[in-house]
Amino acid sequence: IFSENEVRAHRPSGSSDGAGGGFQYGPDRVWILFNHIYDCEVGIGSGSESGPMGDGTGREVFVIGNSIHDIHRSSGGTSTDPWRLGAAIRWTDESANHVVLHNTIYGVDIGMSVVRGRGALTVANNIFAGVGEDHILVEDAASTVGGSILASIFEPAARVRWGTAAPLGLAVLRAASPGFCAGCLDADPLFTNAAAGDFTLRVASPAIDAADL
């Protein structure tokens, strides 16, 4: 359990990709709850399940209620490499199911990337705003089996690579799979003052009472 921490200014080193928090070696269950992570190379990340003590086989990862903002790769520029840094959430473990709920993500290069994972991905009731590249990038189509995106807000308009080479918008995703992206919106979430780190919502915000509980 990694809960209620404030993490900032973590940069890559010989033993880290600069993530504010995360895990490696395939622990059975991980809970990452209500943390404030900012000004890092990656917000939350995972590593390979292979390790010096043997190979783990992760089961469940829950990422709930975190505020992650100002996550950018120090090298700058843009990239289509799914391993690239600058992601608010980046999964590179192999087996676990990932459940990502009620997070606020703002001012990042990438909202979330999934590299080589085989577990199901559930994404619901999140805000992805001020995202420079892809909001969600799932590299392998096999990783989308059993997955879902629900009741999340995307700003600017959604760019989702759901096992596809090209980014897809909400209309295309919904047409391909009825019920997929139900309750999702392309909209400004109307934060009170995101530039000052105030991610409370103004009274007119489309995110208020919009969650799929």
PDB file of C-alpha atoms in Angstrom:
ATOM      1  CA  ILE A   1       0.000   0.000   0.000  1.00  0.00           C
ATOM      2  CA  PHE A   2       1.382   3.358  -1.108  1.00  0.00           C
ATOM      3  CA  SER A   3      -0.964   5.978   0.305  1.00  0.00           C
ATOM      4  CA  GLU A   4      -1.274   9.715   0.978  1.00  0.00           C
ATOM      5  CA  ASN A   5       2.261  10.709   0.035  1.00  0.00           C
ATOM      6  CA  GLU A   6       3.521  13.845  -1.650  1.00  0.00           C
ATOM      7  CA  VAL A   7       6.220  13.055  -4.214  1.00  0.00           C
ATOM      8  CA  ARG A   8       8.042  15.486  -6.473  1.00  0.00           C
ATOM      9  CA  ALA A   9      11.160  16.097  -8.562  1.00  0.00           C
ATOM     10  CA  HIS A  10      12.190  12.475  -9.131  1.00  0.00           C
ATOM     11  CA  ARG A  11      14.530  12.076 -12.095  1.00  0.00           C
ATOM     12  CA  PRO A  12      15.974   9.032 -13.896  1.00  0.00           C
ATOM     13  CA  SER A  13      19.039   7.351 -12.428  1.00  0.00           C
ATOM     14  CA  GLY A  14      20.876   4.060 -12.800  1.00  0.00           C
ATOM     15  CA  SER A  15      18.150   2.253 -10.848  1.00  0.00           C
ATOM     16  CA  SER A  16      15.024   4.252 -11.709  1.00  0.00           C
ATOM     17  CA  ASP A  17      13.166   5.783 -14.614  1.00  0.00           C
ATOM     18  CA  GLY A  18      12.199   8.746 -12.440  1.00  0.00           C
ATOM     19  CA  ALA A  19       8.763   7.535 -11.314  1.00  0.00           C
ATOM     20  CA  GLY A  20       7.157   9.136  -8.298  1.00  0.00           C
ATOM     21  CA  GLY A  21       5.888   5.745  -7.100  1.00  0.00           C
ATOM     22  CA  GLY A  22       5.459   2.193  -8.285  1.00  0.00           C
ATOM     23  CA  PHE A  23       6.574  -1.423  -7.941  1.00  0.00           C
ATOM     24  CA  GLN A  24       8.589  -4.238  -9.506  1.00  0.00           C
ATOM     25  CA  TYR A  25       8.936  -8.047  -9.419  1.00  0.00           C
ATOM     26  CA  GLY A  26       5.210  -8.836  -9.639  1.00  0.00           C
ATOM     27  CA  PRO A  27       3.743  -8.456  -6.138  1.00  0.00           C
ATOM     28  CA  ASP A  28       0.322 -10.117  -5.770  1.00  0.00           C
ATOM     29  CA  ARG A  29      -1.672  -7.004  -4.916  1.00  0.00           C
ATOM     30  CA  VAL A  30      -0.766  -3.328  -4.956  1.00  0.00           C
ATOM     31  CA  TRP A  31      -2.833  -0.343  -3.773  1.00  0.00           C
ATOM     32  CA  ILE A  32      -1.719   3.188  -4.747  1.00  0.00           C
ATOM     33  CA  LEU A  33      -4.143   5.570  -3.049  1.00  0.00           C
ATOM     34  CA  PHE A  34      -4.642   9.329  -2.700  1.00  0.00           C
ATOM     35  CA  ASN A  35      -1.099  10.430  -3.457  1.00  0.00           C
ATOM     36  CA  HIS A  36       0.017  13.796  -4.814  1.00  0.00           C
ATOM     37  CA  ILE A  37       2.726  13.245  -7.443  1.00  0.00           C
ATOM     38  CA  TYR A  38       4.190  16.003  -9.592  1.00  0.00           C
ATOM     39  CA  ASP A  39       7.281  17.266 -11.407  1.00  0.00           C
ATOM     40  CA  CYS A  40       8.632  13.753 -12.089  1.00  0.00           C
ATOM     41  CA  GLU A  41       9.661  11.918 -15.244  1.00  0.00           C
ATOM     42  CA  VAL A  42       6.848   9.352 -14.693  1.00  0.00           C
ATOM     43  CA  GLY A  43       4.036   9.630 -12.175  1.00  0.00           C
ATOM     44  CA  ILE A  44       3.287   6.006 -11.241  1.00  0.00           C
ATOM     45  CA  GLY A  45       5.134   3.162 -12.911  1.00  0.00           C
ATOM     46  CA  SER A  46       5.845  -0.545 -12.754  1.00  0.00           C
ATOM     47  CA  GLY A  47       8.764  -2.740 -13.733  1.00  0.00           C
ATOM     48  CA  SER A  48       9.287  -6.258 -14.943  1.00  0.00           C
ATOM     49  CA  GLU A  49       8.023  -9.224 -12.944  1.00  0.00           C
ATOM     50  CA  SER A  50      11.439 -10.923 -13.311  1.00  0.00           C
ATOM     51  CA  GLY A  51      13.826 -10.402 -10.438  1.00  0.00           C
ATOM     52  CA  PRO A  52      16.738 -11.712  -8.390  1.00  0.00           C
ATOM     53  CA  MET A  53      14.396 -13.591  -6.038  1.00  0.00           C
ATOM     54  CA  GLY A  54      12.483 -15.283  -8.849  1.00  0.00           C
ATOM     55  CA  ASP A  55       9.631 -14.270 -11.083  1.00  0.00           C
ATOM     56  CA  GLY A  56       6.469 -12.835  -9.568  1.00  0.00           C
ATOM     57  CA  THR A  57       3.028 -13.094 -11.147  1.00  0.00           C
ATOM     58  CA  GLY A  58       1.173  -9.960 -10.157  1.00  0.00           C
ATOM     59  CA  ARG A  59      -2.596 -10.267  -9.722  1.00  0.00           C
ATOM     60  CA  GLU A  60      -4.245  -6.910  -9.044  1.00  0.00           C
ATOM     61  CA  VAL A  61      -3.139  -3.279  -9.031  1.00  0.00           C
ATOM     62  CA  PHE A  62      -5.506  -0.553  -7.823  1.00  0.00           C
ATOM     63  CA  VAL A  63      -4.730   3.124  -8.504  1.00  0.00           C
ATOM     64  CA  ILE A  64      -7.385   5.270  -6.848  1.00  0.00           C
ATOM     65  CA  GLY A  65      -7.824   8.948  -6.047  1.00  0.00           C
ATOM     66  CA  ASN A  66      -4.360  10.213  -6.970  1.00  0.00           C
ATOM     67  CA  SER A  67      -3.520  13.696  -8.197  1.00  0.00           C
ATOM     68  CA  ILE A  68      -0.750  13.514 -10.789  1.00  0.00           C
ATOM     69  CA  HIS A  69       0.412  16.591 -12.655  1.00  0.00           C
ATOM     70  CA  ASP A  70       3.326  18.242 -14.447  1.00  0.00           C
ATOM     71  CA  ILE A  71       4.897  15.004 -15.650  1.00  0.00           C
ATOM     72  CA  HIS A  72       7.234  15.548 -18.599  1.00  0.00           C
ATOM     73  CA  ARG A  73      10.241  13.804 -20.078  1.00  0.00           C
ATOM     74  CA  SER A  74      13.341  15.869 -19.471  1.00  0.00           C
ATOM     75  CA  SER A  75      14.604  15.152 -22.982  1.00  0.00           C
ATOM     76  CA  GLY A  76      11.679  17.132 -24.378  1.00  0.00           C
ATOM     77  CA  GLY A  77      10.149  16.589 -27.810  1.00  0.00           C
ATOM     78  CA  THR A  78       7.473  14.104 -28.817  1.00  0.00           C
ATOM     79  CA  SER A  79       7.715  10.387 -29.458  1.00  0.00           C
ATOM     80  CA  THR A  80       5.586   7.458 -30.615  1.00  0.00           C
ATOM     81  CA  ASP A  81       7.640   4.937 -28.593  1.00  0.00           C
ATOM     82  CA  PRO A  82       5.239   3.248 -26.104  1.00  0.00           C
ATOM     83  CA  TRP A  83       8.115   2.983 -23.603  1.00  0.00           C
ATOM     84  CA  ARG A  84       8.651   6.714 -23.562  1.00  0.00           C
ATOM     85  CA  LEU A  85       8.753   8.698 -20.348  1.00  0.00           C
ATOM     86  CA  GLY A  86       6.462  11.586 -19.508  1.00  0.00           C
ATOM     87  CA  ALA A  87       3.482   9.380 -18.586  1.00  0.00           C
ATOM     88  CA  ALA A  88       1.319  10.038 -15.551  1.00  0.00           C
ATOM     89  CA  ILE A  89       0.871   6.243 -15.288  1.00  0.00           C
ATOM     90  CA  ARG A  90       3.077   3.727 -17.084  1.00  0.00           C
ATOM     91  CA  TRP A  91       2.637  -0.053 -16.772  1.00  0.00           C
ATOM     92  CA  THR A  92       5.449  -2.333 -17.925  1.00  0.00           C
ATOM     93  CA  ASP A  93       4.644  -5.368 -15.750  1.00  0.00           C
ATOM     94  CA  GLU A  94       3.268  -8.433 -17.492  1.00  0.00           C
ATOM     95  CA  SER A  95       0.421 -10.208 -15.688  1.00  0.00           C
ATOM     96  CA  ALA A  96      -1.594  -8.060 -13.298  1.00  0.00           C
ATOM     97  CA  ASN A  97      -5.049  -6.613 -13.867  1.00  0.00           C
ATOM     98  CA  HIS A  98      -4.944  -2.820 -13.470  1.00  0.00           C
ATOM     99  CA  VAL A  99      -7.865  -0.838 -12.056  1.00  0.00           C
ATOM    100  CA  VAL A 100      -7.504   2.941 -12.422  1.00  0.00           C
ATOM    101  CA  LEU A 101     -10.285   4.916 -10.720  1.00  0.00           C
ATOM    102  CA  HIS A 102     -11.030   8.498  -9.651  1.00  0.00           C
ATOM    103  CA  ASN A 103      -7.631   9.993 -10.518  1.00  0.00           C
ATOM    104  CA  THR A 104      -6.938  13.559 -11.614  1.00  0.00           C
ATOM    105  CA  ILE A 105      -4.230  13.806 -14.281  1.00  0.00           C
ATOM    106  CA  TYR A 106      -3.163  17.180 -15.618  1.00  0.00           C
ATOM    107  CA  GLY A 107      -0.323  18.731 -17.595  1.00  0.00           C
ATOM    108  CA  VAL A 108       1.448  15.555 -18.726  1.00  0.00           C
ATOM    109  CA  ASP A 109       2.978  14.261 -21.939  1.00  0.00           C
ATOM    110  CA  ILE A 110       0.974  10.983 -21.806  1.00  0.00           C
ATOM    111  CA  GLY A 111      -1.976  10.109 -19.619  1.00  0.00           C
ATOM    112  CA  MET A 112      -1.373   6.363 -19.299  1.00  0.00           C
ATOM    113  CA  SER A 113       0.606   3.760 -21.219  1.00  0.00           C
ATOM    114  CA  VAL A 114       0.465  -0.042 -21.051  1.00  0.00           C
ATOM    115  CA  VAL A 115       3.489  -1.861 -22.444  1.00  0.00           C
ATOM    116  CA  ARG A 116       3.557  -5.684 -22.818  1.00  0.00           C
ATOM    117  CA  GLY A 117       0.834  -6.224 -20.190  1.00  0.00           C
ATOM    118  CA  ARG A 118      -1.539  -9.185 -20.453  1.00  0.00           C
ATOM    119  CA  GLY A 119      -3.970  -8.363 -17.647  1.00  0.00           C
ATOM    120  CA  ALA A 120      -7.276  -6.526 -18.053  1.00  0.00           C
ATOM    121  CA  LEU A 121      -7.307  -2.736 -17.799  1.00  0.00           C
ATOM    122  CA  THR A 122     -10.243  -0.929 -16.171  1.00  0.00           C
ATOM    123  CA  VAL A 123     -10.240   2.860 -16.451  1.00  0.00           C
ATOM    124  CA  ALA A 124     -13.191   4.699 -14.890  1.00  0.00           C
ATOM    125  CA  ASN A 125     -14.109   8.074 -13.430  1.00  0.00           C
ATOM    126  CA  ASN A 126     -10.800   9.763 -14.202  1.00  0.00           C
ATOM    127  CA  ILE A 127      -9.947  13.217 -15.510  1.00  0.00           C
ATOM    128  CA  PHE A 128      -7.226  13.412 -18.173  1.00  0.00           C
ATOM    129  CA  ALA A 129      -6.634  17.094 -18.930  1.00  0.00           C
ATOM    130  CA  GLY A 130      -3.843  19.101 -20.454  1.00  0.00           C
ATOM    131  CA  VAL A 131      -2.394  15.966 -22.081  1.00  0.00           C
ATOM    132  CA  GLY A 132       0.109  16.696 -24.832  1.00  0.00           C
ATOM    133  CA  GLU A 133       0.158  13.325 -26.642  1.00  0.00           C
ATOM    134  CA  ASP A 134      -1.959  10.206 -26.066  1.00  0.00           C
ATOM    135  CA  HIS A 135      -4.449  10.100 -23.213  1.00  0.00           C
ATOM    136  CA  ILE A 136      -4.298   6.279 -23.099  1.00  0.00           C
ATOM    137  CA  LEU A 137      -1.865   4.067 -25.016  1.00  0.00           C
ATOM    138  CA  VAL A 138      -2.201   0.272 -24.912  1.00  0.00           C
ATOM    139  CA  GLU A 139       0.553  -1.178 -27.082  1.00  0.00           C
ATOM    140  CA  ASP A 140      -0.704  -4.736 -27.639  1.00  0.00           C
ATOM    141  CA  ALA A 141      -4.268  -5.540 -28.717  1.00  0.00           C
ATOM    142  CA  ALA A 142      -4.115  -8.649 -26.493  1.00  0.00           C
ATOM    143  CA  SER A 143      -3.919  -6.299 -23.503  1.00  0.00           C
ATOM    144  CA  THR A 144      -7.334  -4.815 -24.342  1.00  0.00           C
ATOM    145  CA  VAL A 145      -9.221  -8.086 -23.856  1.00  0.00           C
ATOM    146  CA  GLY A 146     -11.621  -7.691 -20.940  1.00  0.00           C
ATOM    147  CA  GLY A 147     -10.703  -4.033 -20.557  1.00  0.00           C
ATOM    148  CA  SER A 148     -12.937  -0.985 -20.363  1.00  0.00           C
ATOM    149  CA  ILE A 149     -12.966   2.804 -20.272  1.00  0.00           C
ATOM    150  CA  LEU A 150     -15.924   4.449 -18.553  1.00  0.00           C
ATOM    151  CA  ALA A 151     -17.109   7.872 -17.375  1.00  0.00           C
ATOM    152  CA  SER A 152     -13.811   9.688 -17.862  1.00  0.00           C
ATOM    153  CA  ILE A 153     -13.154  13.197 -19.104  1.00  0.00           C
ATOM    154  CA  PHE A 154     -10.591  13.943 -21.800  1.00  0.00           C
ATOM    155  CA  GLU A 155      -9.102  17.321 -22.641  1.00  0.00           C
ATOM    156  CA  PRO A 156      -8.187  18.036 -25.368  1.00  0.00           C
ATOM    157  CA  ALA A 157     -10.340  15.593 -27.364  1.00  0.00           C
ATOM    158  CA  ALA A 158      -9.541  11.952 -26.565  1.00  0.00           C
ATOM    159  CA  ARG A 159      -6.559  10.279 -28.223  1.00  0.00           C
ATOM    160  CA  VAL A 160      -6.695   6.589 -27.303  1.00  0.00           C
ATOM    161  CA  ARG A 161      -4.509   3.855 -28.822  1.00  0.00           C
ATOM    162  CA  TRP A 162      -6.460   0.797 -27.698  1.00  0.00           C
ATOM    163  CA  GLY A 163      -4.109  -1.765 -29.214  1.00  0.00           C
ATOM    164  CA  THR A 164      -4.092   0.293 -32.427  1.00  0.00           C
ATOM    165  CA  ALA A 165      -1.294   2.045 -34.303  1.00  0.00           C
ATOM    166  CA  ALA A 166      -3.302   5.230 -34.729  1.00  0.00           C
ATOM    167  CA  PRO A 167      -5.062   7.146 -31.931  1.00  0.00           C
ATOM    168  CA  LEU A 168      -8.847   6.840 -31.841  1.00  0.00           C
ATOM    169  CA  GLY A 169     -11.485   9.283 -30.650  1.00  0.00           C
ATOM    170  CA  LEU A 170     -14.536   8.554 -28.532  1.00  0.00           C
ATOM    171  CA  ALA A 171     -16.931   8.223 -31.476  1.00  0.00           C
ATOM    172  CA  VAL A 172     -14.779   5.566 -33.161  1.00  0.00           C
ATOM    173  CA  LEU A 173     -14.257   3.644 -29.924  1.00  0.00           C
ATOM    174  CA  ARG A 174     -17.978   3.608 -29.209  1.00  0.00           C
ATOM    175  CA  ALA A 175     -18.855   2.520 -32.727  1.00  0.00           C
ATOM    176  CA  ALA A 176     -16.400  -0.373 -32.538  1.00  0.00           C
ATOM    177  CA  SER A 177     -17.769  -1.664 -29.234  1.00  0.00           C
ATOM    178  CA  PRO A 178     -21.221  -0.591 -27.993  1.00  0.00           C
ATOM    179  CA  GLY A 179     -21.090   0.403 -24.346  1.00  0.00           C
ATOM    180  CA  PHE A 180     -17.391   1.163 -24.491  1.00  0.00           C
ATOM    181  CA  CYS A 181     -16.518   4.649 -23.208  1.00  0.00           C
ATOM    182  CA  ALA A 182     -20.028   5.061 -21.798  1.00  0.00           C
ATOM    183  CA  GLY A 183     -20.228   8.331 -19.915  1.00  0.00           C
ATOM    184  CA  CYS A 184     -16.934   9.614 -21.322  1.00  0.00           C
ATOM    185  CA  LEU A 185     -16.670  13.226 -22.454  1.00  0.00           C
ATOM    186  CA  ASP A 186     -14.363  15.406 -24.482  1.00  0.00           C
ATOM    187  CA  ALA A 187     -14.569  18.473 -22.266  1.00  0.00           C
ATOM    188  CA  ASP A 188     -12.695  21.015 -20.171  1.00  0.00           C
ATOM    189  CA  PRO A 189     -13.122  19.798 -16.551  1.00  0.00           C
ATOM    190  CA  LEU A 190     -13.103  23.421 -15.337  1.00  0.00           C
ATOM    191  CA  PHE A 191     -10.574  23.206 -12.523  1.00  0.00           C
ATOM    192  CA  THR A 192     -10.591  26.137 -10.133  1.00  0.00           C
ATOM    193  CA  ASN A 193      -6.959  27.080 -10.891  1.00  0.00           C
ATOM    194  CA  ALA A 194      -4.892  24.258 -12.370  1.00  0.00           C
ATOM    195  CA  ALA A 195      -1.882  26.520 -12.983  1.00  0.00           C
ATOM    196  CA  ALA A 196      -1.679  27.078  -9.230  1.00  0.00           C
ATOM    197  CA  GLY A 197      -2.253  23.416  -8.419  1.00  0.00           C
ATOM    198  CA  ASP A 198      -5.898  23.824  -7.394  1.00  0.00           C
ATOM    199  CA  PHE A 199      -7.761  20.926  -9.021  1.00  0.00           C
ATOM    200  CA  THR A 200     -11.039  21.433  -7.241  1.00  0.00           C
ATOM    201  CA  LEU A 201     -13.932  21.817  -9.663  1.00  0.00           C
ATOM    202  CA  ARG A 202     -15.907  24.925 -10.475  1.00  0.00           C
ATOM    203  CA  VAL A 203     -19.662  24.646 -10.059  1.00  0.00           C
ATOM    204  CA  ALA A 204     -20.197  24.375 -13.825  1.00  0.00           C
ATOM    205  CA  SER A 205     -17.733  21.480 -14.243  1.00  0.00           C
ATOM    206  CA  PRO A 206     -19.000  18.582 -16.370  1.00  0.00           C
ATOM    207  CA  ALA A 207     -17.163  16.229 -13.981  1.00  0.00           C
ATOM    208  CA  ILE A 208     -19.511  16.933 -11.076  1.00  0.00           C
ATOM    209  CA  ASP A 209     -21.921  14.022 -10.497  1.00  0.00           C
ATOM    210  CA  ALA A 210     -20.634  12.379 -13.693  1.00  0.00           C
ATOM    211  CA  ALA A 211     -18.997   9.281 -12.183  1.00  0.00           C
ATOM    212  CA  ASP A 212     -20.170   5.765 -12.940  1.00  0.00           C
ATOM    213  CA  LEU A 213     -20.391   4.280  -9.456  1.00  0.00           C
TER     214      LEU A 213
END
